[in-house]
C-alpha atoms as a printed R data frame, in Angstrom:
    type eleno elety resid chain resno        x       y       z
1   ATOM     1    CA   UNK     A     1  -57.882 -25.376  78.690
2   ATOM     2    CA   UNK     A     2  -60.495 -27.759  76.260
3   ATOM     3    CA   UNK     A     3  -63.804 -26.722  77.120
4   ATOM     4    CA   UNK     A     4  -64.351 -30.820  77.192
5   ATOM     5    CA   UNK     A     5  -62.840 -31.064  80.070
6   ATOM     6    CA   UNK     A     6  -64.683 -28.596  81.912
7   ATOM     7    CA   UNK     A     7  -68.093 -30.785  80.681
8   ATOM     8    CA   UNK     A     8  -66.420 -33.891  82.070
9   ATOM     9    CA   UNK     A     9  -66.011 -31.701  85.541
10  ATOM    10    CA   UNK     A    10  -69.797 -30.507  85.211
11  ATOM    11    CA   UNK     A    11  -70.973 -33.982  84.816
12  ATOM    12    CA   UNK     A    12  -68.967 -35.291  87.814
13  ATOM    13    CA   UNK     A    13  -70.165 -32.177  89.990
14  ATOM    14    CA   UNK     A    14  -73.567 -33.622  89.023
15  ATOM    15    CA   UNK     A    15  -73.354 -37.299  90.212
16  ATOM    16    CA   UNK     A    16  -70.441 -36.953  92.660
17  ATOM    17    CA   UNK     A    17  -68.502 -39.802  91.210
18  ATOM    18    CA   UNK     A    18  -65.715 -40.709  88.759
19  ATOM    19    CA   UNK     A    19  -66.977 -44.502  88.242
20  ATOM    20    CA   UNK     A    20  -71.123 -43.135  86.921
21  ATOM    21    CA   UNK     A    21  -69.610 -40.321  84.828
22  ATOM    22    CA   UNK     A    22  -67.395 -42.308  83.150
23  ATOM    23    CA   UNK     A    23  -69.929 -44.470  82.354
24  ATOM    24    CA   UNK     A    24  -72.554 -41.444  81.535
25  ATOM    25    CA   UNK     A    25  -69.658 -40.108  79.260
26  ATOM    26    CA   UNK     A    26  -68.707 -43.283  77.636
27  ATOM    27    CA   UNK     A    27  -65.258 -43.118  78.251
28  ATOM    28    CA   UNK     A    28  -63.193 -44.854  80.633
29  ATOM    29    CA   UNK     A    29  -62.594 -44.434  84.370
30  ATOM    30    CA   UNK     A    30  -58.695 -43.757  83.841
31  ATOM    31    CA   UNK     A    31  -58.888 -41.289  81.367
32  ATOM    32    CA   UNK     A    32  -62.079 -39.160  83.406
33  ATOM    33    CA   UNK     A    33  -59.388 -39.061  86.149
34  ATOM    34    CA   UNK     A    34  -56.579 -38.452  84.155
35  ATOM    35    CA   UNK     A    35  -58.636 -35.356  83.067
36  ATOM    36    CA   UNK     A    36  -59.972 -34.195  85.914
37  ATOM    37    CA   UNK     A    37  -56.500 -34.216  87.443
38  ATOM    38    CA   UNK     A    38  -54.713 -32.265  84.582
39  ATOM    39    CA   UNK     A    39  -57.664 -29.647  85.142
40  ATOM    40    CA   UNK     A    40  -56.205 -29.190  88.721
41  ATOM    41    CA   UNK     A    41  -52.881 -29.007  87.459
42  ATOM    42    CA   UNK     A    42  -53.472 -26.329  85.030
43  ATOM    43    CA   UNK     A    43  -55.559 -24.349  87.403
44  ATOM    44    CA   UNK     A    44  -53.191 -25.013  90.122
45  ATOM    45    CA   UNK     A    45  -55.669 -25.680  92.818
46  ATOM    46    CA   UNK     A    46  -57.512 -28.813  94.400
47  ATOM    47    CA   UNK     A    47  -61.426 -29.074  92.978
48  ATOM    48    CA   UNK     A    48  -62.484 -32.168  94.736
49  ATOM    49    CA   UNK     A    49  -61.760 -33.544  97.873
50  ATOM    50    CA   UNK     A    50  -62.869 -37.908  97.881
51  ATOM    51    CA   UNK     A    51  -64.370 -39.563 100.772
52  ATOM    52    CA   UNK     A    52  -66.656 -42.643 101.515
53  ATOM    53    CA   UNK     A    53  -69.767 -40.689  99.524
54  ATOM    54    CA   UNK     A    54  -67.740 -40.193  95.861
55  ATOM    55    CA   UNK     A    55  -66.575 -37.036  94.848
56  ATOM    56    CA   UNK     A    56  -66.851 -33.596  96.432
57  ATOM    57    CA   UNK     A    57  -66.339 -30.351  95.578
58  ATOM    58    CA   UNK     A    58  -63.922 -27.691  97.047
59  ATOM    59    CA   UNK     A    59  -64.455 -24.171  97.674
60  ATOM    60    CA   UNK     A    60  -62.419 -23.799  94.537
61  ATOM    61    CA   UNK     A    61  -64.520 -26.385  92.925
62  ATOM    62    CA   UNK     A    62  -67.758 -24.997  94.006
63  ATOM    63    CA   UNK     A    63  -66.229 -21.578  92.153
64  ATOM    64    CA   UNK     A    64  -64.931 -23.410  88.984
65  ATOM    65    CA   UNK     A    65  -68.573 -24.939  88.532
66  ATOM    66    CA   UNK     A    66  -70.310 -21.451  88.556
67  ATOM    67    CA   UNK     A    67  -67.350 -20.430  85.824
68  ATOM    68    CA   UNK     A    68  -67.834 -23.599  83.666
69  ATOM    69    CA   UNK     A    69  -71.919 -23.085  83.641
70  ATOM    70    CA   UNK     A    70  -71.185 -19.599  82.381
71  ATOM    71    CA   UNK     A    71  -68.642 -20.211  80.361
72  ATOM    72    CA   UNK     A    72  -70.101 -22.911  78.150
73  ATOM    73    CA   UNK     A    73  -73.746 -21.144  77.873
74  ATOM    74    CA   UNK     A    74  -71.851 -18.479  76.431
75  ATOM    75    CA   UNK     A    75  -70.226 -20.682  74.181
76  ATOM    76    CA   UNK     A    76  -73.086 -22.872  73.711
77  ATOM    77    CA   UNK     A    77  -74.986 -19.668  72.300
78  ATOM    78    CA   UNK     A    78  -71.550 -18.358  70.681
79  ATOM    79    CA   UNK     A    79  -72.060 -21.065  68.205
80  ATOM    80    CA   UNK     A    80  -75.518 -21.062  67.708
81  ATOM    81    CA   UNK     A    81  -75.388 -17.686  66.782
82  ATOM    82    CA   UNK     A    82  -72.373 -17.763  64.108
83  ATOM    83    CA   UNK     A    83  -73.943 -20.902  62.538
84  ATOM    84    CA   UNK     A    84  -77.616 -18.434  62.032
85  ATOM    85    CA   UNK     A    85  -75.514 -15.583  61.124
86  ATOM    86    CA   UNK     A    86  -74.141 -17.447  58.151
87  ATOM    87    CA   UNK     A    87  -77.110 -18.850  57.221
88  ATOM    88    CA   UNK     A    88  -75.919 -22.684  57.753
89  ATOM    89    CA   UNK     A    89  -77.856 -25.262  59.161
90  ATOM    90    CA   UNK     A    90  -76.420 -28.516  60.827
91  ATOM    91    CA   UNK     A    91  -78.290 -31.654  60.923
92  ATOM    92    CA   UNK     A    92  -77.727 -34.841  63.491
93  ATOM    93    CA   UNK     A    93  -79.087 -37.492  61.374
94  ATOM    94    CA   UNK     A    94  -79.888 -40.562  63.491
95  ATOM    95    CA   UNK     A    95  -81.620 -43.950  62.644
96  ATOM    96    CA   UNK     A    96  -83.803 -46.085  65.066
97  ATOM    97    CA   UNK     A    97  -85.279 -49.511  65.038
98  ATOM    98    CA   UNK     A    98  -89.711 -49.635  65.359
99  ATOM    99    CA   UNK     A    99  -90.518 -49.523  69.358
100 ATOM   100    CA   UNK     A   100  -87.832 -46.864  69.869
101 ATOM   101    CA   UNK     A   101  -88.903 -43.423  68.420
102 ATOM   102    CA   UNK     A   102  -89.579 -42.705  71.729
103 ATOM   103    CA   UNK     A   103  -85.791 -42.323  72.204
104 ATOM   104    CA   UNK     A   104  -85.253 -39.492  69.289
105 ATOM   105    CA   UNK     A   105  -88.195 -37.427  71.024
106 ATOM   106    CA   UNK     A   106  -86.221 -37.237  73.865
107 ATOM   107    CA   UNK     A   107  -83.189 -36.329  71.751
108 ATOM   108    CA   UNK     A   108  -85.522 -33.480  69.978
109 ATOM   109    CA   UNK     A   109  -86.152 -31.667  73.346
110 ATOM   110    CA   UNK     A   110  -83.077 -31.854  74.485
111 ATOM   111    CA   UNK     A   111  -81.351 -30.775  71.046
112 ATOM   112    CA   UNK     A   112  -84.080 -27.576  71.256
113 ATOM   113    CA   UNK     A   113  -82.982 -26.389  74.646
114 ATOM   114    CA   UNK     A   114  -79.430 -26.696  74.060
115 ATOM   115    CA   UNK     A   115  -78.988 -26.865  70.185
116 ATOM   116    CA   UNK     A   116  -81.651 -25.262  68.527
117 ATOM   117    CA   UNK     A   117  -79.836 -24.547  65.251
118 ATOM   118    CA   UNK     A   118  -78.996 -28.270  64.567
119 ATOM   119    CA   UNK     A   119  -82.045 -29.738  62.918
120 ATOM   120    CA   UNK     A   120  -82.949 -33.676  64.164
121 ATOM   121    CA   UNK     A   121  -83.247 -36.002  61.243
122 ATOM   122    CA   UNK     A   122  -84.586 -39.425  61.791
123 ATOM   123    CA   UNK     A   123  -84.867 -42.537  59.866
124 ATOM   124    CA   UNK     A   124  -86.557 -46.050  60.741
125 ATOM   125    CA   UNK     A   125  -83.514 -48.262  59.745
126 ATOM   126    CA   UNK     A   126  -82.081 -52.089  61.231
127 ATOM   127    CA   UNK     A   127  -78.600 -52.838  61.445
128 ATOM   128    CA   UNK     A   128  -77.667 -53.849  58.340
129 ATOM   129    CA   UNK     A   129  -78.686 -50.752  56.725
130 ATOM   130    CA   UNK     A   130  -77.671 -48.678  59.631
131 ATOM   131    CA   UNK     A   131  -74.148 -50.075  58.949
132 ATOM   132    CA   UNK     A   132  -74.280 -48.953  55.151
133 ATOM   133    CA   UNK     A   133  -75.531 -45.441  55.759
134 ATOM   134    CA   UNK     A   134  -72.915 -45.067  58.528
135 ATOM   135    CA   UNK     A   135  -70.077 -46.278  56.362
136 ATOM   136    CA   UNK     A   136  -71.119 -44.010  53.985
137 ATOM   137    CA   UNK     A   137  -71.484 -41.046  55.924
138 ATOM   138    CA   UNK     A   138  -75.277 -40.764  55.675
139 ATOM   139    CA   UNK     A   139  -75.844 -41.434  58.953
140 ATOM   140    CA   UNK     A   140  -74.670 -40.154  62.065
141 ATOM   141    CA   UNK     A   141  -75.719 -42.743  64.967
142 ATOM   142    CA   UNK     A   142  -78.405 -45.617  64.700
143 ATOM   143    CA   UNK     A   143  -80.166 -47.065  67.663
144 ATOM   144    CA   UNK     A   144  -80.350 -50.873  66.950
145 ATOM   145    CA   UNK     A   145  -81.193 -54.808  67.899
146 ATOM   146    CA   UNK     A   146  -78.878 -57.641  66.930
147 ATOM   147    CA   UNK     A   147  -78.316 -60.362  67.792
148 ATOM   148    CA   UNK     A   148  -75.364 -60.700  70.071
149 ATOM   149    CA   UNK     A   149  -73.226 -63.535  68.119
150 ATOM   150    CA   UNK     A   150  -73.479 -61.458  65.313
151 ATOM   151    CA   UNK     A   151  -72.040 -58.288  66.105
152 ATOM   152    CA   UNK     A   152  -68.241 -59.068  65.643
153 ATOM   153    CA   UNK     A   153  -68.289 -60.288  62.175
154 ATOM   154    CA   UNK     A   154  -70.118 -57.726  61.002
155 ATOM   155    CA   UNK     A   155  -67.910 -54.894  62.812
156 ATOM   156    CA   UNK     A   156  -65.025 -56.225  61.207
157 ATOM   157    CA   UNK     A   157  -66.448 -54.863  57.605
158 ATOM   158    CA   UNK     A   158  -67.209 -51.452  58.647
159 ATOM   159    CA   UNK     A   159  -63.785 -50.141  60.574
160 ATOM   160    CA   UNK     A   160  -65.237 -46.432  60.592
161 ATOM   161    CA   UNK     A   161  -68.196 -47.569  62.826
162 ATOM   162    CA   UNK     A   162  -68.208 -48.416  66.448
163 ATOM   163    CA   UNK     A   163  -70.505 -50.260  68.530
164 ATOM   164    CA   UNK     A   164  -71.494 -48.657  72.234
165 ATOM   165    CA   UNK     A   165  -73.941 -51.644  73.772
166 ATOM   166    CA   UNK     A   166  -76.785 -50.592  75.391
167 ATOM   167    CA   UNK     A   167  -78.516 -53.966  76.844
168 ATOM   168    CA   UNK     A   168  -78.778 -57.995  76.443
169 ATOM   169    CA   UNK     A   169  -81.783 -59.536  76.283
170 ATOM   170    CA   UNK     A   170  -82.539 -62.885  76.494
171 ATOM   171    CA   UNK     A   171  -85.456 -64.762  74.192
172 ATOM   172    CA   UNK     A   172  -87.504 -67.617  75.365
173 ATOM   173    CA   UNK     A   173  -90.460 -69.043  74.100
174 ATOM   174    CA   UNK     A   174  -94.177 -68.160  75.373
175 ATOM   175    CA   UNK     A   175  -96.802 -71.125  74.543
176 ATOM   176    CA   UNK     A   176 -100.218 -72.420  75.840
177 ATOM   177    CA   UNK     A   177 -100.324 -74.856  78.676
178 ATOM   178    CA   UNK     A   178 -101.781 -77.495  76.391
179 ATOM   179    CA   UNK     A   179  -99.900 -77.358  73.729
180 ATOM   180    CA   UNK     A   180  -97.228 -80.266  73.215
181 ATOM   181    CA   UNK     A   181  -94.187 -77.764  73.734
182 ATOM   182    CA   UNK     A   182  -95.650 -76.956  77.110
183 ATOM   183    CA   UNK     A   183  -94.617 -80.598  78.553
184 ATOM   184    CA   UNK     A   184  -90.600 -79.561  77.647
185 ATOM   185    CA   UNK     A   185  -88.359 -77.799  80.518
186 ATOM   186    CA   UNK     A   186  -85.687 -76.989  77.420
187 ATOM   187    CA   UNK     A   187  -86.507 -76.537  73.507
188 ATOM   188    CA   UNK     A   188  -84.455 -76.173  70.537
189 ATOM   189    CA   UNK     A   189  -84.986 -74.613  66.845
190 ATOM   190    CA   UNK     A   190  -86.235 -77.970  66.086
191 ATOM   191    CA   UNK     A   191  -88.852 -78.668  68.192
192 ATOM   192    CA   UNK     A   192  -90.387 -75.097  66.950
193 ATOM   193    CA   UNK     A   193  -89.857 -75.819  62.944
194 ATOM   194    CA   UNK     A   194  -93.942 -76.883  62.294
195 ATOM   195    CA   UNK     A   195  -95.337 -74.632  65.011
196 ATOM   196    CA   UNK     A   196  -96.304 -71.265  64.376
197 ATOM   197    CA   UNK     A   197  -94.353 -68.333  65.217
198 ATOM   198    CA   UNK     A   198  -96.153 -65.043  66.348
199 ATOM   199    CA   UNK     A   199  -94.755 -61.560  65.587
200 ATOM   200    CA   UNK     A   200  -95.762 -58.106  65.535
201 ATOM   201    CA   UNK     A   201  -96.160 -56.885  62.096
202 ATOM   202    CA   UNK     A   202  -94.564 -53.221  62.860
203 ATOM   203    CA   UNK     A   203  -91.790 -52.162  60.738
204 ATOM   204    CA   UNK     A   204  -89.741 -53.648  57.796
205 ATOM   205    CA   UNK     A   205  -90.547 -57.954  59.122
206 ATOM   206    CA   UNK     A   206  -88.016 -59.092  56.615
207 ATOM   207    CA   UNK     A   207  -85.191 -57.254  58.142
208 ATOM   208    CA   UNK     A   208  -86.608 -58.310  61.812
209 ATOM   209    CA   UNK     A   209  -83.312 -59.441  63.693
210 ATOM   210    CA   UNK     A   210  -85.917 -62.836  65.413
211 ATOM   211    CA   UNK     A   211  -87.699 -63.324  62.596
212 ATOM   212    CA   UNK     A   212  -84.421 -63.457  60.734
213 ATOM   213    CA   UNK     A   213  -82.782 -65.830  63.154
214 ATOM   214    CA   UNK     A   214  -86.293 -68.113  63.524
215 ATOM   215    CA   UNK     A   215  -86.160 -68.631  59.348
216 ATOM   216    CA   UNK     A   216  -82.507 -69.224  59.176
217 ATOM   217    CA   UNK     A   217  -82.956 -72.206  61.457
218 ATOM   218    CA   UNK     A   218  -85.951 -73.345  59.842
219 ATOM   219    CA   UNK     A   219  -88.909 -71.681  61.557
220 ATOM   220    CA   UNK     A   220  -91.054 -70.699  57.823
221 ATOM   221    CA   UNK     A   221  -94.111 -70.816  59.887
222 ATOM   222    CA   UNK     A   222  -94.452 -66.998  60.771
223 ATOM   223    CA   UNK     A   223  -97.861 -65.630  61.524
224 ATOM   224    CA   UNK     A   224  -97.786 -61.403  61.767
225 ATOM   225    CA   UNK     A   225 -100.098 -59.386  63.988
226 ATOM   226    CA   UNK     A   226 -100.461 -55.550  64.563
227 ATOM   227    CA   UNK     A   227 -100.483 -54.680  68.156
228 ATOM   228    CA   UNK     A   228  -98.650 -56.547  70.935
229 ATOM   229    CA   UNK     A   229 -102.602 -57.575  72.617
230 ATOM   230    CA   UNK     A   230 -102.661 -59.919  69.681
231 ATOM   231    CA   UNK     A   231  -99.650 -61.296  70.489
232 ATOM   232    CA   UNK     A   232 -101.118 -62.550  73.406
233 ATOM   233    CA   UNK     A   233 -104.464 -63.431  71.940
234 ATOM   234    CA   UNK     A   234 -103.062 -66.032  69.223
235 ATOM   235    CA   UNK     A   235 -100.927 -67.774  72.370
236 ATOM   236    CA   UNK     A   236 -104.151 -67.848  75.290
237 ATOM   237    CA   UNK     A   237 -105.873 -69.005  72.255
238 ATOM   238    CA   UNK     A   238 -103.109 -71.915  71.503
239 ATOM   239    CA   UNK     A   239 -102.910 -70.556  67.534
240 ATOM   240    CA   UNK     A   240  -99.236 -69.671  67.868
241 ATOM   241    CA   UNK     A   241  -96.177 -69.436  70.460
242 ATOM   242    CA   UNK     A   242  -94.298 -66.534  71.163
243 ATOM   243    CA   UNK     A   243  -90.406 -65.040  71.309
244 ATOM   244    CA   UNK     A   244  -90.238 -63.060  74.332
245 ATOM   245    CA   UNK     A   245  -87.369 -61.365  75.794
246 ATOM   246    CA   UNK     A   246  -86.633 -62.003  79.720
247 ATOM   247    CA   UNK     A   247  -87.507 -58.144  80.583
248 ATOM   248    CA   UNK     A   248  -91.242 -58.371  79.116
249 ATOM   249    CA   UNK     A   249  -93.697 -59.499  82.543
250 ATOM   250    CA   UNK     A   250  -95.938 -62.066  81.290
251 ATOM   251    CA   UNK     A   251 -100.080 -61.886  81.429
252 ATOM   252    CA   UNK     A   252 -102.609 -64.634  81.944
253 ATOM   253    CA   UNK     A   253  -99.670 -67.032  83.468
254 ATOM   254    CA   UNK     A   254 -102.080 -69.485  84.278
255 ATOM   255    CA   UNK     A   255 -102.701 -70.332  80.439
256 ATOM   256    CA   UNK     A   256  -99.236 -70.009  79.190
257 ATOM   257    CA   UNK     A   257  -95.755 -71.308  80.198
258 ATOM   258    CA   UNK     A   258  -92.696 -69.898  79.543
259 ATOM   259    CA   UNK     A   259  -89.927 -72.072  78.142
260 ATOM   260    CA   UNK     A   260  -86.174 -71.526  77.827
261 ATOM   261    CA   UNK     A   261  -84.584 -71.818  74.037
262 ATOM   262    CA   UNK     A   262  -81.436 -73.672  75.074
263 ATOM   263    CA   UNK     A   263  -80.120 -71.778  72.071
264 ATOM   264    CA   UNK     A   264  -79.288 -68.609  73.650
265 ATOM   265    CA   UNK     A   265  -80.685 -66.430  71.138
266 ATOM   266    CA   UNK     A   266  -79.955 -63.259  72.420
267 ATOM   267    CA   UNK     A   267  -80.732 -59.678  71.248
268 ATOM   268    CA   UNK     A   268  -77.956 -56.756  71.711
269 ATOM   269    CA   UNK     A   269  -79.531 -53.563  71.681
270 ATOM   270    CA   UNK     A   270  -76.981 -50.787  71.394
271 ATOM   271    CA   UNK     A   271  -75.644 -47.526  69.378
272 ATOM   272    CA   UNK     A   272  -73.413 -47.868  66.139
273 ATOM   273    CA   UNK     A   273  -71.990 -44.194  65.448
274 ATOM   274    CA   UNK     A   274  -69.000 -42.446  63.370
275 ATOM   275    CA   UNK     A   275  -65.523 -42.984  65.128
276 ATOM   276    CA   UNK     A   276  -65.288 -39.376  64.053
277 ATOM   277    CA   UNK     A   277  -68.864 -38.689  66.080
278 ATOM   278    CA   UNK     A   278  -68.392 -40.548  69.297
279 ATOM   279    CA   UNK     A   279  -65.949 -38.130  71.121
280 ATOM   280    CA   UNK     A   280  -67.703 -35.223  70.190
281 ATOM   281    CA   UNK     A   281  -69.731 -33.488  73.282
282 ATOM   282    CA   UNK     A   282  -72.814 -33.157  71.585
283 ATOM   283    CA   UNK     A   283  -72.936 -36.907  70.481
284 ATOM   284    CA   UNK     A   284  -71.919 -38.048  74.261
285 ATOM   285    CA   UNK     A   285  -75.076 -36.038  75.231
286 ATOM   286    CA   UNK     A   286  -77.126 -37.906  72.537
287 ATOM   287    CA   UNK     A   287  -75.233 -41.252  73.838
288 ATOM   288    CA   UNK     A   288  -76.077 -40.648  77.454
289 ATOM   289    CA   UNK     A   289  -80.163 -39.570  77.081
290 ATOM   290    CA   UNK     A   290  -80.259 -42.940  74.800
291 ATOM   291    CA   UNK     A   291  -78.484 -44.674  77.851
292 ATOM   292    CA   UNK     A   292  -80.783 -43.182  80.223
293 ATOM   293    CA   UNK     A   293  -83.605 -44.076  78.385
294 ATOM   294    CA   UNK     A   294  -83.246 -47.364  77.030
295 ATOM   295    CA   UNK     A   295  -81.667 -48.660  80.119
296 ATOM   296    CA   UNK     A   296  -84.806 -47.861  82.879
């Protein structure tokens, strides 16, 4: 029996259906039943009995889960202890785009309780280099923004790495009610290319996925600020317009209008990883707090 599977039967004990686990575990809804049902067959006994509310468990179920909690603690701690008692140290090296540190933290406590051998490393990266150190094996996993067109052709150059997409955001434009762009239901890179362009100054701007994307279609107007009230401050005060994406609320909506950019420039934000890392329990557990987190 592959302790893996008796983690896939924890995690659909714990939300009582096939369809969310697979999704928790990143893996697909045939193969989480296809394992679930070889469990059975190897323990010869029914665990779950399936009815209009998902998933539930049977009296041999309900003893299997008490097993499998046991059983992988003393595993879990099995581990931990050889890798202290020969002095080794493993290290989970992950990368993160600005705005998203808040992510790893959640990774660190959850790495203490369960891992507390493996030592966190984090690094501030974008895609581009998150590809490099992951081809190179100097990275394990990168939390990242690109933009969506973009994430096929540069896939195809790194056939180690995969891509696990977390959400799609949409960018319009945010401008003052008396500015000229304000009187257009639709605009275009063009109508933007002597305007000023806000951003936020945090982090590496010339690797900045928008900022990026705004220059290459000839937006060289770019004005930086350092906290995300400025933002605001330079549109209500008509010195600049603004890229927001559709999950940011708007303030002061009686000064500024929000405009769609018929381009559909949208941002991807997702996971690349090792193919070697992504089947591996501990990374699912890293893939499904990012999940969790990025996708309230």
């Amino acid at each position: 029996m592959q302790l893996e599977k008796l983690e896939y039967f924890l995690e659909v004990v714990r939300t009582g259906s096939i369809n969310q686990s697979s999704k928790n575990l990143n893996i697909s809804h045939q193969a989480l039943n296809q394992a679930m049902h070889q469990l059975e067959k190897e323990l010869g006994v029914q665990l779950f009995e399936t009815n209009s509310k998902g998933s539930l468990l049977t009296a041999n179920g309900r003893m299997l889960k008490d097993a499998a909690d046991e059983m992988l603690q003393i595993w879990g701690k099995l581990r931990r202890d050889l890798v202290a008692m020969n002095g080794c140290t493993e290290y989970v090296r992950i990368g993160c785009i600005p705005y998203y540190e808040k992510i790893y933290y959640k990774v660190y406590n959850y790495m203490e309780r369960n891992y507390p051998s493996v030592k966190l490393d984090l690094q501030i990266v974008y895609y581009e280099d998150a590809l490099r150190l992951l081809s190179n094996h100097e990275l394990d996993l990168a939390i990242i923004a690109i933009l969506e067109d973009k994430i096929d052709d540069l896939l195809e150059d790194h056939p180690s790495v995969s891509y696990i997409p977390l959400k799609r955001l949409k960018n319009d434009i945010v401008t003052h009610i008396s500015s000229p762009l304000a009187n257009k239901e639709k605009l275009h890179w063009q109508d933007l290319q002597n305007e000023p362009l806000v951003f936020n100054a945090l982090g590496d701007i010339g690797k900045n996925h928008l900022i990026q994307a705004a220059k290459e279609n000839g937006c060289h107007n770019i004005l930086l600020v350092h906290s995300d009230d400025m933002l605001y401050e330079m549109v209500i005060k008509n010195w600049g317009c603004l890229l927001i994406n559709d999950e940011v609320m708007l303030r002061d909506i009686e000064a500024v209008k929000r405009i769609d950019l018929d381009e559909n420039l949208v941002s991807s934000y997702g996971i690349l990883i090792q193919n070697d890392r992504k089947d591996a329990p501990l990374f699912k557990n890293i893939i499904k707090i990012v999940k969790e987190e990025c996708c309230k």
